[in-house]
Coordinates of C-alpha atoms in Angstrom, one line a residue:
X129 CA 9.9 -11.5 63.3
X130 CA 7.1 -11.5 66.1
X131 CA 7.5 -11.3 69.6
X132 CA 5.7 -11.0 73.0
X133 CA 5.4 -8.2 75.1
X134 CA 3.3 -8.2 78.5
X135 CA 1.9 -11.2 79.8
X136 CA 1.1 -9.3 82.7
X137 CA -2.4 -7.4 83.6
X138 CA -3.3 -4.3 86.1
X139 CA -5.9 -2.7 86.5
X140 CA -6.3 1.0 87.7
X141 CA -9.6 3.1 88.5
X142 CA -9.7 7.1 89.3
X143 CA -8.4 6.5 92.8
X144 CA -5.9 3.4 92.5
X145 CA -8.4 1.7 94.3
X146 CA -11.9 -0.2 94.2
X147 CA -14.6 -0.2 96.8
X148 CA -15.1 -3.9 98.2
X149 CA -18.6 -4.3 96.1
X150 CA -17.2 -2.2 93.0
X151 CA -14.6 -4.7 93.0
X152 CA -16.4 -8.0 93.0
X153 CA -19.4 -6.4 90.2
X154 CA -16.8 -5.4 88.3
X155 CA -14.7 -8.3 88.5
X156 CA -17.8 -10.6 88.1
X157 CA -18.8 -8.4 84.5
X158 CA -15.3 -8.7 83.4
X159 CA -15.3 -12.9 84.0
X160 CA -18.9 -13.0 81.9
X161 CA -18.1 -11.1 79.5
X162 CA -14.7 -10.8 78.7
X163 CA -14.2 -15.0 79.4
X164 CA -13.8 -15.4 75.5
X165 CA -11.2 -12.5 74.3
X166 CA -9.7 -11.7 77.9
X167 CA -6.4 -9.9 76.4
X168 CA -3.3 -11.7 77.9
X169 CA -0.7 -9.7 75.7
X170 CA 0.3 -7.7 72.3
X171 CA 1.9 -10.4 69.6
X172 CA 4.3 -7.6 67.9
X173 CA 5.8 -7.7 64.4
X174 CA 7.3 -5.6 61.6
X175 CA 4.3 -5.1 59.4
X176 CA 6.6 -3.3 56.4
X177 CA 9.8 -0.8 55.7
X178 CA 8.7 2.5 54.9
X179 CA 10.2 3.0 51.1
X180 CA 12.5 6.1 50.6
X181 CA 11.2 8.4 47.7
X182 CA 13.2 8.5 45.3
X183 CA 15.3 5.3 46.2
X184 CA 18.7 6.9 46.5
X185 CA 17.0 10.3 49.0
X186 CA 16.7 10.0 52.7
X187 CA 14.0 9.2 54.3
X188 CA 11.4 11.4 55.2
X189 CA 10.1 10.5 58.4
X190 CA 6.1 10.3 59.7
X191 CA 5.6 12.3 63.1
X192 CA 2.5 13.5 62.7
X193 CA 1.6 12.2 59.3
X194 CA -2.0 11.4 58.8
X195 CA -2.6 8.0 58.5
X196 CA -6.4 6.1 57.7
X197 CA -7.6 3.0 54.8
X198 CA -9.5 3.0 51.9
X199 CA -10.7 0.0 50.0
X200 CA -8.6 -2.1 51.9
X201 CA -5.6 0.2 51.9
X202 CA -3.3 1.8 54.2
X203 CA -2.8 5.5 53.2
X204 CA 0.1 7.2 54.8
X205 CA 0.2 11.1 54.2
X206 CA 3.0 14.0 55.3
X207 CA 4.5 13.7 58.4
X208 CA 7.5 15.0 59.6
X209 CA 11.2 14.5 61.0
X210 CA 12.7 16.0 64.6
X211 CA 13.9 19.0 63.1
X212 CA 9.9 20.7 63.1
X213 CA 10.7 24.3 63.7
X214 CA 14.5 24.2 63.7
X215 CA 15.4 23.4 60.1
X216 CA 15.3 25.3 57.0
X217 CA 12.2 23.2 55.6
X218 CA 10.7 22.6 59.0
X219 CA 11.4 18.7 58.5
X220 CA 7.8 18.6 57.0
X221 CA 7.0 16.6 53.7
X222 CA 4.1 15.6 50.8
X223 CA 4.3 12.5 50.6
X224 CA 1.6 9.9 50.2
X225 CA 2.3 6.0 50.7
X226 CA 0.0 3.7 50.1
X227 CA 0.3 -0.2 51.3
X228 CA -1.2 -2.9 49.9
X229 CA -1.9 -6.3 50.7
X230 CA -1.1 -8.8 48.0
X231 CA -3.3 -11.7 46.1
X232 CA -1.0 -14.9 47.1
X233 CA -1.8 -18.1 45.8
X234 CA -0.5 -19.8 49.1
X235 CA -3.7 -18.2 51.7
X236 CA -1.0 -19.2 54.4
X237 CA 1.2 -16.4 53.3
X238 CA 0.6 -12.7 53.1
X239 CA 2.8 -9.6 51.6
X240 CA 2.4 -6.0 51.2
X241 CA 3.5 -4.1 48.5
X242 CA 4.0 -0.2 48.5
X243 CA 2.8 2.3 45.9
X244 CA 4.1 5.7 46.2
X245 CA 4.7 8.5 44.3
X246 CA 1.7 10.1 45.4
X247 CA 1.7 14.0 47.0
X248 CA -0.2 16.4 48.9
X249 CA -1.0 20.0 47.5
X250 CA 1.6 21.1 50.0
X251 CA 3.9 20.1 52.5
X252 CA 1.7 19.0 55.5
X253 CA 2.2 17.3 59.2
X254 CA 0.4 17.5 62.7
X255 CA -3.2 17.7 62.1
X256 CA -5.9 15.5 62.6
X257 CA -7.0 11.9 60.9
X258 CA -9.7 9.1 61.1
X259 CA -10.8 6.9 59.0
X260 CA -14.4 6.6 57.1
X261 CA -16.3 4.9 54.5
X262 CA -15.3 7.5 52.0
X263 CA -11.4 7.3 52.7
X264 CA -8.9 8.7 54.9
X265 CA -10.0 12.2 56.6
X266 CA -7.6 15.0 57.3
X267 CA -8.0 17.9 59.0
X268 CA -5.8 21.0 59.8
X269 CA -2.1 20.6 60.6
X270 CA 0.5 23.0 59.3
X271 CA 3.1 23.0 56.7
X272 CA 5.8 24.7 59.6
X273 CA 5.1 28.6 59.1
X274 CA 1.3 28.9 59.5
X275 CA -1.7 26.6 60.6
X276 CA -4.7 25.4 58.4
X277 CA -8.0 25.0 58.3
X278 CA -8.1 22.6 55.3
X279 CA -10.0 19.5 55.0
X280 CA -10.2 16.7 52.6
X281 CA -10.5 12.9 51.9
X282 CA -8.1 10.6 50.1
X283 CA -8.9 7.7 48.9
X284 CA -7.4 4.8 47.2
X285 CA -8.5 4.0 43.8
X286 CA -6.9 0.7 42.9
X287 CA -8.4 0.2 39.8
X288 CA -6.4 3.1 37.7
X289 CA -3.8 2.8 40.7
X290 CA -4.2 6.7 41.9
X291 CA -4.6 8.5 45.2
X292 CA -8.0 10.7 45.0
X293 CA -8.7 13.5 46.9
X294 CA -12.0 15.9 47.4
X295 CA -12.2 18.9 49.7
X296 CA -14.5 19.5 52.4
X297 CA -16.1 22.0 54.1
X298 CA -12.9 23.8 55.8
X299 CA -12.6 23.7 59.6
X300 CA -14.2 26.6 61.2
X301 CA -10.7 27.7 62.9
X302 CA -7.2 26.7 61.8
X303 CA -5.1 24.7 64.2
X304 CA -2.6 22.2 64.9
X305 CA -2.1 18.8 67.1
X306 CA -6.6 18.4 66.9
X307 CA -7.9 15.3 67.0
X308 CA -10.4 13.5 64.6
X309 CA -13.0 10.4 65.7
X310 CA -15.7 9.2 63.1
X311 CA -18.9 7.6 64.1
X312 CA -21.0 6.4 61.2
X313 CA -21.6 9.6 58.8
X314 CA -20.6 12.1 61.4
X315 CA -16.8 13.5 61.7
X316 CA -15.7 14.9 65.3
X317 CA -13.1 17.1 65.5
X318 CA -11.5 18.5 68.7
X319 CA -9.4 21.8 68.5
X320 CA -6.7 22.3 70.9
X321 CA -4.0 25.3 69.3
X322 CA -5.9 26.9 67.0
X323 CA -4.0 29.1 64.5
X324 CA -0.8 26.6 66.2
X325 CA -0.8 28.7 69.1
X326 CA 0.5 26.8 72.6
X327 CA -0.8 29.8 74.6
X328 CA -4.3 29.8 73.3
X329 CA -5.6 26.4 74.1
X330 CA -9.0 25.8 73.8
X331 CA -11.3 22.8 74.2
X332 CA -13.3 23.8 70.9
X333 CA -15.4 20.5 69.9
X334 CA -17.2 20.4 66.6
X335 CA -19.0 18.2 63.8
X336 CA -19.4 17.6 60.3
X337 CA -22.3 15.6 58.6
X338 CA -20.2 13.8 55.9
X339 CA -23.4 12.1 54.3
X340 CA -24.6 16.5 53.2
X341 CA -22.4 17.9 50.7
X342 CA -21.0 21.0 51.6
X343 CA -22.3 20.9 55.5
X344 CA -21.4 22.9 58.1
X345 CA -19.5 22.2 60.9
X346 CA -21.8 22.2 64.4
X347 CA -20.3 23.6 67.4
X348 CA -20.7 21.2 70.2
X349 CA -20.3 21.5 74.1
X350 CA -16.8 21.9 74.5
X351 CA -14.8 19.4 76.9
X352 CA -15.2 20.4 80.7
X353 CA -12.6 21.4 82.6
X354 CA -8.9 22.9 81.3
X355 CA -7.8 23.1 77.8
X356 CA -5.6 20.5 76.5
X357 CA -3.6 20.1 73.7
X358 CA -2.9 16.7 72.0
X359 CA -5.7 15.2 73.5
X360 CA -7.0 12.0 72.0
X361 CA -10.2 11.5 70.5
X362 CA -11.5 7.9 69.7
X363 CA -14.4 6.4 68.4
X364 CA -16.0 3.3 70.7
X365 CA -18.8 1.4 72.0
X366 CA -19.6 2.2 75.9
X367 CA -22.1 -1.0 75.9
X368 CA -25.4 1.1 75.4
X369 CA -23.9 3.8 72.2
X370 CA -21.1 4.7 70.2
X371 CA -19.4 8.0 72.1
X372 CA -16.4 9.7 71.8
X373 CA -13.7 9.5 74.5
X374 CA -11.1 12.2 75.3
X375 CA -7.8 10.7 76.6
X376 CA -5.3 12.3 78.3
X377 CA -3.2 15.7 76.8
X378 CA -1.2 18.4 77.6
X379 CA -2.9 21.7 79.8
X380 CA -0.5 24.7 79.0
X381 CA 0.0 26.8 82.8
X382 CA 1.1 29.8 83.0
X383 CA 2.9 30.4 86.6
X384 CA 3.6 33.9 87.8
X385 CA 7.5 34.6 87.5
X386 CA 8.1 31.2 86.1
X387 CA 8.0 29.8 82.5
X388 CA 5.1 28.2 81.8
X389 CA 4.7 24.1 81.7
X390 CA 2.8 21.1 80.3
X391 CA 0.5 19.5 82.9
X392 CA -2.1 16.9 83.1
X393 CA -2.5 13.8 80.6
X394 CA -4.6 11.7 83.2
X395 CA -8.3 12.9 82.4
X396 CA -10.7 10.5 80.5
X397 CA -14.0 12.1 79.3
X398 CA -16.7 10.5 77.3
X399 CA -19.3 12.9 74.5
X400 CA -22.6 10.6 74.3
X401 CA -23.6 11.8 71.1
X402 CA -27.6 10.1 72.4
X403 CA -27.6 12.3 75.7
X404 CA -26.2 15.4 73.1
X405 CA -29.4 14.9 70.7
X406 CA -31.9 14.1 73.4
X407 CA -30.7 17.4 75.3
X408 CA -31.1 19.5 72.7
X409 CA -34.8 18.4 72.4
X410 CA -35.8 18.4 75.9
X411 CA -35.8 21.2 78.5
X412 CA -34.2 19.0 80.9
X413 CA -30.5 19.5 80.8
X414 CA -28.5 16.5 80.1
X415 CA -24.7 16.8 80.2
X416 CA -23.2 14.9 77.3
X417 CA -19.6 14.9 78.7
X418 CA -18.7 12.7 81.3
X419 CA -15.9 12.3 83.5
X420 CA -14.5 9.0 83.4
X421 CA -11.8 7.1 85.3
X422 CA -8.6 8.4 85.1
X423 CA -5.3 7.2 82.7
X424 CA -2.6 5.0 85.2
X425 CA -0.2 7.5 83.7
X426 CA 0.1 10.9 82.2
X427 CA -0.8 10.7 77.9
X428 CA 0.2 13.0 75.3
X429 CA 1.5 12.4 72.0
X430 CA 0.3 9.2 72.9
X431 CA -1.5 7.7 69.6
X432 CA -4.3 5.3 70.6
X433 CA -7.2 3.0 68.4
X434 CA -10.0 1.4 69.1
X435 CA -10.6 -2.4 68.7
X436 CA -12.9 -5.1 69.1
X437 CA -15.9 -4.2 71.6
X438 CA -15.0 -1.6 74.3
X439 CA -11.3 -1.3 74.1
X440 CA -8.7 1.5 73.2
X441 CA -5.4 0.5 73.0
X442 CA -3.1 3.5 74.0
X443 CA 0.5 3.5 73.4
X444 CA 2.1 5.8 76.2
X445 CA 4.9 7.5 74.6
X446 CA 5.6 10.7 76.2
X447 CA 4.4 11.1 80.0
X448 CA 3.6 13.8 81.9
X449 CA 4.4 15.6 84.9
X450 CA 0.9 14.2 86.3
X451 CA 2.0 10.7 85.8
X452 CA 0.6 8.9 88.8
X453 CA 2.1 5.7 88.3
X454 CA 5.5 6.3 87.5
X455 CA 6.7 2.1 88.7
X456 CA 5.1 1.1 85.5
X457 CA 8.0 3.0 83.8
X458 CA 12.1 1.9 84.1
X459 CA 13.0 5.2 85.8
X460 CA 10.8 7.6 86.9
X461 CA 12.6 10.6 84.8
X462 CA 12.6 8.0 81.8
X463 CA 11.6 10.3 78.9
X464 CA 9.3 7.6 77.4
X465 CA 7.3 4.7 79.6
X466 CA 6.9 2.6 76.7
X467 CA 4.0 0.8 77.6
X468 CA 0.5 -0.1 76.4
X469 CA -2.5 0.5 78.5
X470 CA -5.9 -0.4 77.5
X471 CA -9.2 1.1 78.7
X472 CA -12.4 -0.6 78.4
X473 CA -15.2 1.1 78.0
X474 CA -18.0 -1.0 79.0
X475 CA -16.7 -1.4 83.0
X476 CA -14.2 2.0 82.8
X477 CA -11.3 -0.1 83.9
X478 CA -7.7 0.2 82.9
X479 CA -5.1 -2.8 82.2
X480 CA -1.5 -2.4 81.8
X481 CA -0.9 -4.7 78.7
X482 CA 2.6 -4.4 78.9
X483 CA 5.7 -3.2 77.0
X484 CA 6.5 -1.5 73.3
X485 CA 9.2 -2.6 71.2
X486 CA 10.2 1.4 70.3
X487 CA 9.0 4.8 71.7
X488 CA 6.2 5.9 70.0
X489 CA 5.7 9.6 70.0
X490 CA 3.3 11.8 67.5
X491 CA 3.7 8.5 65.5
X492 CA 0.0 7.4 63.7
X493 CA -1.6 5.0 64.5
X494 CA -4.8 3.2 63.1
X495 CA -6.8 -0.8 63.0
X496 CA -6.3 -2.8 59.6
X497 CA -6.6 -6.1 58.9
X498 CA -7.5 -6.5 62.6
X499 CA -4.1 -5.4 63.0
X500 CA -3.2 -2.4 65.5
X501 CA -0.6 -0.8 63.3
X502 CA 1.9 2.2 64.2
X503 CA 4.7 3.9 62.2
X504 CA 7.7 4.0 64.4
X505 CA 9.2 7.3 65.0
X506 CA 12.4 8.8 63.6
X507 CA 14.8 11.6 64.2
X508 CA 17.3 13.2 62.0
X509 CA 20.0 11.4 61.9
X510 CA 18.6 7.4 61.9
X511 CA 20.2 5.4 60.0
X512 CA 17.3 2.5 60.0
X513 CA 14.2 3.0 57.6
X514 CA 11.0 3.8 59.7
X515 CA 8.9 0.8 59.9
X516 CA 5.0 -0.1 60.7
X517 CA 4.7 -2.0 63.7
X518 CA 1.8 -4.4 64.3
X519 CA 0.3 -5.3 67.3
X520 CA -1.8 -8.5 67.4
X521 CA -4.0 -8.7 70.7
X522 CA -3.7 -12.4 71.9
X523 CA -6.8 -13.6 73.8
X524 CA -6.6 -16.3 76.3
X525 CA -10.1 -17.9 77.9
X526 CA -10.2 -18.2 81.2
X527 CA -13.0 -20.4 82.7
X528 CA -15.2 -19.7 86.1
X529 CA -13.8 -20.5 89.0

């Protein structure tokens, strides 16, 4: 079952509007350039049924999990239910799923099978994933009493039919809700509660050569401005480099006499890893981090993924109390907007691409088969089995004039 969501396009700069000439460059770069794979809307579909383990339990559901390929794989790992922090075994689990695509004679038609049966050393949920050449990369998370510093692959070993796994040099501070980005052979990693504590945020930014066995993690400058929690980190092309862009988050404010309260979610900041090196070996100061344009709405919890050249695909499931654009949503208390946005790098522009078939909050998220594929979210007490979602972007040329 496929179906269309969002025919309609917006676009949104860091103050709702354009200046006359902006406008028309812009405008003019986006017609040259974008003519052949402008994206007119997401083609959605159930990719697959998450299997219960064993058969006859209930299912365990993926908030948070860790989610990445290998060898042409879809590796699934922990995750965890509603009930984090409120139920005897925190609603946290070890499971691994791993989906596979299968050999049909008929190239027309294409299945998936599961393969399960696969765990983690320990029960494990809300730290931080990306994919690399070596397998899926996880970092940190927690297991519901204490955060870790723990890092590993896993990769999928098809040939003996096993989920392998190799520790890495261990983060250098434990912490929950990070964020994870891979460019070539180098991991980023951005820290926002270490030890899982809300009240110390921090914008700790570091990375680990994974080509030098048993590196060390380097600190890097940390993102300007206020801490965040469950920022997004993704990987992308800005039309020059490969950099790292921070999306959106949570800034934890304490208020005198009040209870604190989540803020923010708007700011987009981009880490040049080129203007990093080249600082570093020049006197001249060069500020890797810069501000970009900011989100159309308040993101956190929001899981996002890079695809094709200069887009990231965010899917807005929880908005803030900074959401500036609150007519995208169907009320403007609605608890989710349910909506895609997508930035593009190369002009820092915004379009609204429309509508999600489910709310998707600390679900994972990740690009296969030049799919954009999400595990739907599930609370104690679904009946349904939690299913991937994939997105297809559908590209529609538009001619001059």
């Amino acid at each position: 079952m496929a179906f269309l969501i969002g025919d309609e396009n917006r676009e949104f700069t860091h103050n709702g509007e354009l200046p006359m000439i902006k406008n028309f460059l812009i405008l003019l770069f986006l017609t040259a350039s974008l003519s052949a794979e402008n994206i007119q809307s997401l083609q959605w579909s159930e990719l697959a049924s998450v299997p219960s383990v064993p058969a006859d339990s209930s299912q365990p559901a993926l908030n948070g999990a860790f989610i990445g390929i290998s060898n042409g794989a879809l590796i699934i790992a922990g995750g965890a239910d509603g009930s984090y922090r409120n139920s005897e075994n925190n609603g946290i689990h070890d499971n691994i799923f791993v989906l596979t695509k299968k050999e049909e004679q008929d190239e027309a038609k294409t299945s998936y099978e599961w393969k399960h049966g696969f765990h983690l050393d320990a029960t494990l949920a809300y730290g931080a994933s990306a994919t690399t050449d070596r397998g899926l990369l996880c970092l940190g998370g927690t297991g519901g009493n204490n955060a870790t510093d723990n890092v590993f692959l896993l990769s999928w070993d098809a040939a003996n039919g096993a989920v392998q796994k190799m520790n890495l040099t261990p983060l250098p501070e434990s912490g929950v809700k990070g964020s994870a980005a891979v460019i070539s052979e180098t991991a980023y990693f951005m820290s926002s509660q270490p030890n899982g504590k809300l009240r110390t945020l921090e914008n700790n930014f570091w990375s680990l050569n994974l080509s030098v066995k048993n590196a060390e993690w380097q600190k890097l400058p940390s993102l300007p401005g206020r801490a965040f929690q469950q920022s997004q980190i993704i990987a992308q092309h800005n039309g020059e480099t490969n950099c790292i862009y921070a999306i959106g988050g949570q800034s934890h404010i304490e208020q005198k006499n009040q209870a604190p309260k989540n803020d923010g979610g708007l700011e987009v900041w981009e880490f040049n890893p080129q203007h990093y090196e080249r600082s570093m070996k020049s006197k001249k100061k060069i500020a890797a981090w810069k501000r970009r344009s900011d989100a159309p709405a308040g993101f956190s919890e929001s899981p996002a993924v890079a695809f094709g050249q200069g887009f990231i695909f965010v899917f807005d499931g929880a908005p803030t109390s900074d959401s500036k654009n609150n007519e995208l949503s169907d009320t403007k208390t609605a608890a989710h907007q349910n909506r895609t946005f997508i930035y593009h790098t190369i002009t820092d522009t915004w379009i609204d691409g429309g509508g999600l078939p489910a709310p998707l909050v600390d679900a994972p998220a990740v690009l296969w088969q030049d799919q954009l594929v999400v595990a739907s979210a599930m609370s104690p007490g679904d009946s349904e089995k939690i299913k991937l979602l994939a997105a297809k972007p559908i590209r529609k040329v538009k001619p001059f004039g």
